[in-house]
Amino acid sequence: MGPLEVYEKLLSCYGKQNWWPVTEQGAIAPTYKARKRLSENQKFEIALGAILAQNTAWKNAEKAIINLNKAGVLDCGKIANAKQAGLAQLIRPSGYYNQKAKKLILFAKYLQKQYGCKISKMFEKEIPELRKELLDLHGVGEETADSIILYSAGKPIFVVDAYTRRLGGRIFYRPMNSYVDTQEFFQKNLPKDLALFQEFHALIVAHSKRFCGKKPCCEECFLNNTCQFFLSGKNEKD
Ligand code: SF4
């Protein structure tokens, strides 16, 4: 079974996940729904969310976004001019809040200086150039850059996270230690389709939380008849 078959099975079981959740104008909490277009502010919110979600569960990043919305500061110009200590308090639920406040301010300042706070201007670049530009920014690593490209810029690149490596490593029974190798494996074996890449990443998270955690529940998992890890009997030795 290849990545496309795994995707189809996950989609038929869990349905569309509609990632990335964003806040509608006038609301305070991000919501999951299919959106044909994102506003400039929603694109900026996704980029901030990708930084806030580093090393923490999404629900904690979401609490930080709600606090930013309540305070009325989820805006490129306001973040760029914010005091680090005050911003850190607002995003405290996301953890590493001092470091993340600095990252958010530097990110917003960069957008302000280079693009007049119009994040879409930055997204006019092709993926390789855009990825390099994001990776050159303070506190933006590969997963964060690719999440911004996939969900905020709406360009097809496969996001790799710890869930992807663990689930992929088990199902396809191949090492997935390197970010780039893992990304190449999925991209080579899937059609280059934005919606598919967006959904697949979210479905991997859903399945990892439901069945394929640190201690996998292989006996109950609906992928066990084709999962190389289970078929090898390795799950019984762990
Ligand atoms: S069978 Fe086990 S290892 Fe394979 S995907 Fe399911 S939970 Fe994960």
mmCIF file of C-alpha atoms and ligand atoms in Angstrom:
data_model
loop_
_atom_site.group_PDB
_atom_site.id
_atom_site.type_symbol
_atom_site.label_atom_id
_atom_site.label_comp_id
_atom_site.label_asym_id
_atom_site.label_seq_id
_atom_site.Cartn_x
_atom_site.Cartn_y
_atom_site.Cartn_z
ATOM 1 C CA MET A 1 0.000 0.000 0.000
ATOM 2 C CA GLY A 2 1.405 3.387 -1.033
ATOM 3 C CA PRO A 3 0.825 6.872 0.420
ATOM 4 C CA LEU A 4 -2.157 7.563 -1.861
ATOM 5 C CA GLU A 5 -3.991 4.435 -0.684
ATOM 6 C CA VAL A 6 -3.249 5.353 2.937
ATOM 7 C CA TYR A 7 -4.603 8.846 2.291
ATOM 8 C CA GLU A 8 -7.801 7.472 0.769
ATOM 9 C CA LYS A 9 -8.375 5.111 3.695
ATOM 10 C CA LEU A 10 -7.783 7.857 6.242
ATOM 11 C CA LEU A 11 -10.073 10.260 4.379
ATOM 12 C CA SER A 12 -12.886 7.712 4.148
ATOM 13 C CA CYS A 13 -12.612 7.010 7.876
ATOM 14 C CA TYR A 14 -12.153 10.516 9.312
ATOM 15 C CA GLY A 15 -13.575 12.751 6.568
ATOM 16 C CA LYS A 16 -12.209 16.181 5.680
ATOM 17 C CA GLN A 17 -10.374 17.904 8.516
ATOM 18 C CA ASN A 18 -10.443 21.400 6.946
ATOM 19 C CA TRP A 19 -7.085 22.495 8.243
ATOM 20 C CA TRP A 20 -5.839 25.211 8.938
ATOM 21 C CA PRO A 21 -8.470 26.665 11.341
ATOM 22 C CA VAL A 22 -8.679 30.478 11.164
ATOM 23 C CA THR A 23 -10.737 33.253 12.733
ATOM 24 C CA GLU A 24 -13.595 34.855 10.813
ATOM 25 C CA GLN A 25 -13.819 38.641 10.907
ATOM 26 C CA GLY A 26 -15.374 39.791 14.187
ATOM 27 C CA ALA A 27 -14.959 36.385 15.887
ATOM 28 C CA ILE A 28 -12.323 35.493 18.465
ATOM 29 C CA ALA A 29 -11.743 31.767 17.962
ATOM 30 C CA PRO A 30 -10.435 29.974 14.877
ATOM 31 C CA THR A 31 -12.905 27.597 13.195
ATOM 32 C CA TYR A 32 -12.500 24.622 10.888
ATOM 33 C CA LYS A 33 -14.252 24.980 7.555
ATOM 34 C CA ALA A 34 -13.564 24.767 3.837
ATOM 35 C CA ARG A 35 -12.592 28.226 2.622
ATOM 36 C CA LYS A 36 -12.123 29.118 -1.021
ATOM 37 C CA ARG A 37 -10.242 32.306 -0.158
ATOM 38 C CA LEU A 38 -8.393 33.601 2.865
ATOM 39 C CA SER A 39 -8.229 37.269 3.824
ATOM 40 C CA GLU A 40 -4.850 38.943 4.250
ATOM 41 C CA ASN A 41 -5.321 38.821 8.011
ATOM 42 C CA GLN A 42 -6.264 35.135 7.973
ATOM 43 C CA LYS A 43 -3.081 34.356 6.039
ATOM 44 C CA PHE A 44 -1.096 36.306 8.614
ATOM 45 C CA GLU A 45 -2.907 34.472 11.431
ATOM 46 C CA ILE A 46 -1.924 31.085 9.949
ATOM 47 C CA ALA A 47 1.715 32.154 9.775
ATOM 48 C CA LEU A 48 1.586 33.255 13.424
ATOM 49 C CA GLY A 49 -0.209 30.027 14.320
ATOM 50 C CA ALA A 50 2.561 27.977 12.707
ATOM 51 C CA ILE A 51 5.088 29.688 14.990
ATOM 52 C CA LEU A 52 2.843 29.427 18.060
ATOM 53 C CA ALA A 53 2.308 25.687 17.427
ATOM 54 C CA GLN A 54 6.033 24.928 17.636
ATOM 55 C CA ASN A 55 6.735 22.334 20.358
ATOM 56 C CA THR A 56 3.180 22.318 21.646
ATOM 57 C CA ALA A 57 -0.274 20.912 20.885
ATOM 58 C CA TRP A 58 -2.512 22.969 18.587
ATOM 59 C CA LYS A 59 -5.033 23.615 21.382
ATOM 60 C CA ASN A 60 -2.377 25.636 23.251
ATOM 61 C CA ALA A 61 -1.509 27.668 20.161
ATOM 62 C CA GLU A 62 -5.228 28.224 19.660
ATOM 63 C CA LYS A 63 -5.578 29.663 23.182
ATOM 64 C CA ALA A 64 -2.805 32.133 22.359
ATOM 65 C CA ILE A 65 -4.587 33.154 19.148
ATOM 66 C CA ILE A 66 -7.833 33.675 21.049
ATOM 67 C CA ASN A 67 -5.972 35.925 23.503
ATOM 68 C CA LEU A 68 -4.489 37.926 20.619
ATOM 69 C CA ASN A 69 -7.945 38.285 19.069
ATOM 70 C CA LYS A 70 -9.514 39.344 22.365
ATOM 71 C CA ALA A 71 -6.796 41.964 22.816
ATOM 72 C CA GLY A 72 -7.379 43.143 19.235
ATOM 73 C CA VAL A 73 -3.713 42.805 18.293
ATOM 74 C CA LEU A 74 -3.791 40.023 15.716
ATOM 75 C CA ASP A 75 -2.553 42.363 13.032
ATOM 76 C CA CYS A 76 0.834 42.648 11.344
ATOM 77 C CA GLY A 77 1.419 46.326 12.234
ATOM 78 C CA LYS A 78 0.316 45.842 15.857
ATOM 79 C CA ILE A 79 2.507 42.770 16.360
ATOM 80 C CA ALA A 80 5.464 44.522 14.714
ATOM 81 C CA ASN A 81 5.160 47.409 17.188
ATOM 82 C CA ALA A 82 4.234 45.337 20.247
ATOM 83 C CA LYS A 83 6.355 45.243 23.395
ATOM 84 C CA GLN A 84 7.833 41.764 23.769
ATOM 85 C CA ALA A 85 6.890 41.367 27.442
ATOM 86 C CA GLY A 86 3.221 42.272 26.881
ATOM 87 C CA LEU A 87 2.935 40.043 23.820
ATOM 88 C CA ALA A 88 4.581 37.189 25.727
ATOM 89 C CA GLN A 89 1.847 37.336 28.373
ATOM 90 C CA LEU A 90 -0.873 37.112 25.730
ATOM 91 C CA ILE A 91 0.672 34.046 24.100
ATOM 92 C CA ARG A 92 1.670 32.384 27.375
ATOM 93 C CA PRO A 93 -0.580 29.296 26.804
ATOM 94 C CA SER A 94 1.542 28.293 23.801
ATOM 95 C CA GLY A 95 4.666 27.737 25.927
ATOM 96 C CA TYR A 96 8.169 29.143 25.261
ATOM 97 C CA TYR A 97 6.267 32.420 25.227
ATOM 98 C CA ASN A 98 9.236 34.795 25.510
ATOM 99 C CA GLN A 99 11.022 33.159 22.596
ATOM 100 C CA LYS A 100 7.832 32.965 20.568
ATOM 101 C CA ALA A 101 6.954 36.617 21.252
ATOM 102 C CA LYS A 102 10.348 37.595 19.865
ATOM 103 C CA LYS A 103 9.806 35.399 16.811
ATOM 104 C CA LEU A 104 6.356 36.884 16.147
ATOM 105 C CA ILE A 105 7.630 40.449 16.448
ATOM 106 C CA LEU A 106 10.586 39.794 14.142
ATOM 107 C CA PHE A 107 8.344 38.047 11.633
ATOM 108 C CA ALA A 108 5.856 40.930 11.611
ATOM 109 C CA LYS A 109 8.633 43.543 11.427
ATOM 110 C CA TYR A 110 10.087 41.719 8.418
ATOM 111 C CA LEU A 111 6.716 41.677 6.654
ATOM 112 C CA GLN A 112 6.196 45.340 7.476
ATOM 113 C CA LYS A 113 9.608 46.396 6.175
ATOM 114 C CA GLN A 114 9.736 44.193 3.051
ATOM 115 C CA TYR A 115 6.101 43.995 2.016
ATOM 116 C CA GLY A 116 4.226 46.798 3.796
ATOM 117 C CA CYS A 117 2.517 44.123 5.932
ATOM 118 C CA LYS A 118 1.017 42.483 2.826
ATOM 119 C CA ILE A 119 1.908 38.815 3.358
ATOM 120 C CA SER A 120 0.392 37.921 -0.044
ATOM 121 C CA LYS A 121 3.190 39.929 -1.673
ATOM 122 C CA MET A 122 5.739 37.561 -0.162
ATOM 123 C CA PHE A 123 3.654 34.611 -1.382
ATOM 124 C CA GLU A 124 3.987 35.726 -5.018
ATOM 125 C CA LYS A 125 7.336 33.912 -5.055
ATOM 126 C CA GLU A 126 7.758 30.334 -6.266
ATOM 127 C CA ILE A 127 8.027 27.646 -3.565
ATOM 128 C CA PRO A 128 11.846 27.213 -3.518
ATOM 129 C CA GLU A 129 12.493 30.966 -3.243
ATOM 130 C CA LEU A 130 9.707 31.476 -0.704
ATOM 131 C CA ARG A 131 10.913 28.534 1.398
ATOM 132 C CA LYS A 132 14.459 29.870 1.448
ATOM 133 C CA GLU A 133 13.227 33.327 2.461
ATOM 134 C CA LEU A 134 11.146 31.885 5.322
ATOM 135 C CA LEU A 135 13.974 29.650 6.525
ATOM 136 C CA ASP A 136 16.264 32.672 6.714
ATOM 137 C CA LEU A 137 13.939 34.288 9.286
ATOM 138 C CA HIS A 138 14.591 33.977 13.017
ATOM 139 C CA GLY A 139 12.809 30.987 14.555
ATOM 140 C CA VAL A 140 11.390 29.565 11.333
ATOM 141 C CA GLY A 141 12.426 25.953 10.751
ATOM 142 C CA GLU A 142 11.434 23.520 8.019
ATOM 143 C CA GLU A 143 8.108 22.400 9.495
ATOM 144 C CA THR A 144 7.048 25.984 10.230
ATOM 145 C CA ALA A 145 8.121 27.252 6.795
ATOM 146 C CA ASP A 146 6.309 24.417 5.013
ATOM 147 C CA SER A 147 3.158 24.875 7.124
ATOM 148 C CA ILE A 148 3.111 28.557 6.123
ATOM 149 C CA ILE A 149 3.652 27.686 2.447
ATOM 150 C CA LEU A 150 0.994 24.939 2.424
ATOM 151 C CA TYR A 151 -1.752 26.521 4.500
ATOM 152 C CA SER A 152 -1.187 30.268 4.358
ATOM 153 C CA ALA A 153 0.312 30.724 0.880
ATOM 154 C CA GLY A 154 -1.788 27.840 -0.514
ATOM 155 C CA LYS A 155 1.086 26.222 -2.421
ATOM 156 C CA PRO A 156 1.616 22.441 -2.595
ATOM 157 C CA ILE A 157 4.459 21.313 -0.361
ATOM 158 C CA PHE A 158 4.274 18.309 1.980
ATOM 159 C CA VAL A 159 4.599 19.189 5.676
ATOM 160 C CA VAL A 160 6.560 16.742 7.806
ATOM 161 C CA ASP A 161 6.160 16.566 11.565
ATOM 162 C CA ALA A 162 6.811 14.012 14.287
ATOM 163 C CA TYR A 163 3.457 12.312 13.577
ATOM 164 C CA THR A 164 4.328 11.937 9.877
ATOM 165 C CA ARG A 165 7.681 10.375 10.644
ATOM 166 C CA ARG A 166 6.286 7.941 13.178
ATOM 167 C CA LEU A 167 3.204 6.877 11.204
ATOM 168 C CA GLY A 168 5.024 6.839 7.860
ATOM 169 C CA GLY A 169 7.983 4.985 9.329
ATOM 170 C CA ARG A 170 5.653 2.303 10.650
ATOM 171 C CA ILE A 171 3.223 1.879 7.741
ATOM 172 C CA PHE A 172 5.867 1.982 5.008
ATOM 173 C CA TYR A 173 8.500 0.396 7.232
ATOM 174 C CA ARG A 174 11.301 2.696 6.160
ATOM 175 C CA PRO A 175 13.449 5.125 8.142
ATOM 176 C CA MET A 176 12.011 8.639 8.207
ATOM 177 C CA ASN A 177 14.651 10.389 10.273
ATOM 178 C CA SER A 178 15.522 13.077 7.758
ATOM 179 C CA TYR A 179 12.985 15.851 7.104
ATOM 180 C CA VAL A 180 13.953 16.201 3.449
ATOM 181 C CA ASP A 181 13.971 12.441 2.713
ATOM 182 C CA THR A 182 10.549 12.032 4.299
ATOM 183 C CA GLN A 183 9.171 14.998 2.366
ATOM 184 C CA GLU A 184 10.616 13.670 -0.897
ATOM 185 C CA PHE A 185 9.156 10.209 -0.273
ATOM 186 C CA PHE A 186 5.615 11.577 0.104
ATOM 187 C CA GLN A 187 5.948 14.110 -2.708
ATOM 188 C CA LYS A 188 7.290 11.488 -5.144
ATOM 189 C CA ASN A 189 4.474 9.079 -4.342
ATOM 190 C CA LEU A 190 1.526 11.486 -4.355
ATOM 191 C CA PRO A 191 -0.040 13.714 -6.995
ATOM 192 C CA LYS A 192 1.055 17.340 -6.518
ATOM 193 C CA ASP A 193 -2.315 18.462 -5.235
ATOM 194 C CA LEU A 194 -2.748 21.314 -2.758
ATOM 195 C CA ALA A 195 -6.009 20.068 -1.194
ATOM 196 C CA LEU A 196 -4.610 16.543 -0.861
ATOM 197 C CA PHE A 197 -1.428 17.763 0.845
ATOM 198 C CA GLN A 198 -3.459 19.964 3.207
ATOM 199 C CA GLU A 199 -5.843 17.162 4.135
ATOM 200 C CA PHE A 200 -3.255 14.399 4.349
ATOM 201 C CA HIS A 201 -1.185 16.230 6.931
ATOM 202 C CA ALA A 202 -4.261 16.792 9.104
ATOM 203 C CA LEU A 203 -5.410 13.184 8.644
ATOM 204 C CA ILE A 204 -2.016 11.877 9.750
ATOM 205 C CA VAL A 205 -2.385 13.924 12.942
ATOM 206 C CA ALA A 206 -5.930 12.571 13.465
ATOM 207 C CA HIS A 207 -4.873 8.942 12.993
ATOM 208 C CA SER A 208 -1.794 9.341 15.177
ATOM 209 C CA LYS A 209 -3.934 10.694 18.005
ATOM 210 C CA ARG A 210 -6.571 7.974 17.609
ATOM 211 C CA PHE A 211 -4.455 4.848 16.986
ATOM 212 C CA CYS A 212 -0.814 5.404 16.162
ATOM 213 C CA GLY A 213 0.609 7.148 19.204
ATOM 214 C CA LYS A 214 3.842 6.354 21.021
ATOM 215 C CA LYS A 215 2.222 3.075 22.031
ATOM 216 C CA PRO A 216 0.198 2.109 18.955
ATOM 217 C CA CYS A 217 -3.209 0.406 19.254
ATOM 218 C CA CYS A 218 -2.548 -1.904 16.306
ATOM 219 C CA GLU A 219 -5.183 -4.518 17.097
ATOM 220 C CA GLU A 220 -7.972 -1.951 16.705
ATOM 221 C CA CYS A 221 -6.400 0.039 13.844
ATOM 222 C CA PHE A 222 -8.185 -0.248 10.485
ATOM 223 C CA LEU A 223 -4.827 -0.015 8.658
ATOM 224 C CA ASN A 224 -3.360 -3.082 10.327
ATOM 225 C CA ASN A 225 -4.031 -5.412 7.382
ATOM 226 C CA THR A 226 -1.579 -3.422 5.252
ATOM 227 C CA CYS A 227 0.708 -1.790 7.845
ATOM 228 C CA GLN A 228 4.226 -3.178 7.485
ATOM 229 C CA PHE A 229 5.021 -2.513 11.141
ATOM 230 C CA PHE A 230 2.046 -4.588 12.305
ATOM 231 C CA LEU A 231 2.488 -7.310 9.696
ATOM 232 C CA SER A 232 6.128 -7.723 10.688
ATOM 233 C CA GLY A 233 4.983 -8.509 14.246
ATOM 234 C CA LYS A 234 7.202 -5.728 15.543
ATOM 235 C CA ASN A 235 4.365 -4.207 17.555
ATOM 236 C CA GLU A 236 4.348 -7.306 19.775
ATOM 237 C CA LYS A 237 8.018 -6.875 20.660
ATOM 238 C CA ASP A 238 7.708 -3.222 21.749
HETATM 239 S S1 SF4 B 1 -1.345 -0.890 12.574
HETATM 240 FE FE1 SF4 B 1 -0.337 0.015 14.369
HETATM 241 S S2 SF4 B 1 1.563 0.880 13.608
HETATM 242 FE FE2 SF4 B 1 0.248 0.484 11.840
HETATM 243 S S3 SF4 B 1 -0.816 2.422 11.485
HETATM 244 FE FE3 SF4 B 1 -2.120 1.188 12.783
HETATM 245 S S4 SF4 B 1 -1.611 1.796 14.898
HETATM 246 FE FE4 SF4 B 1 0.040 2.522 13.559
#
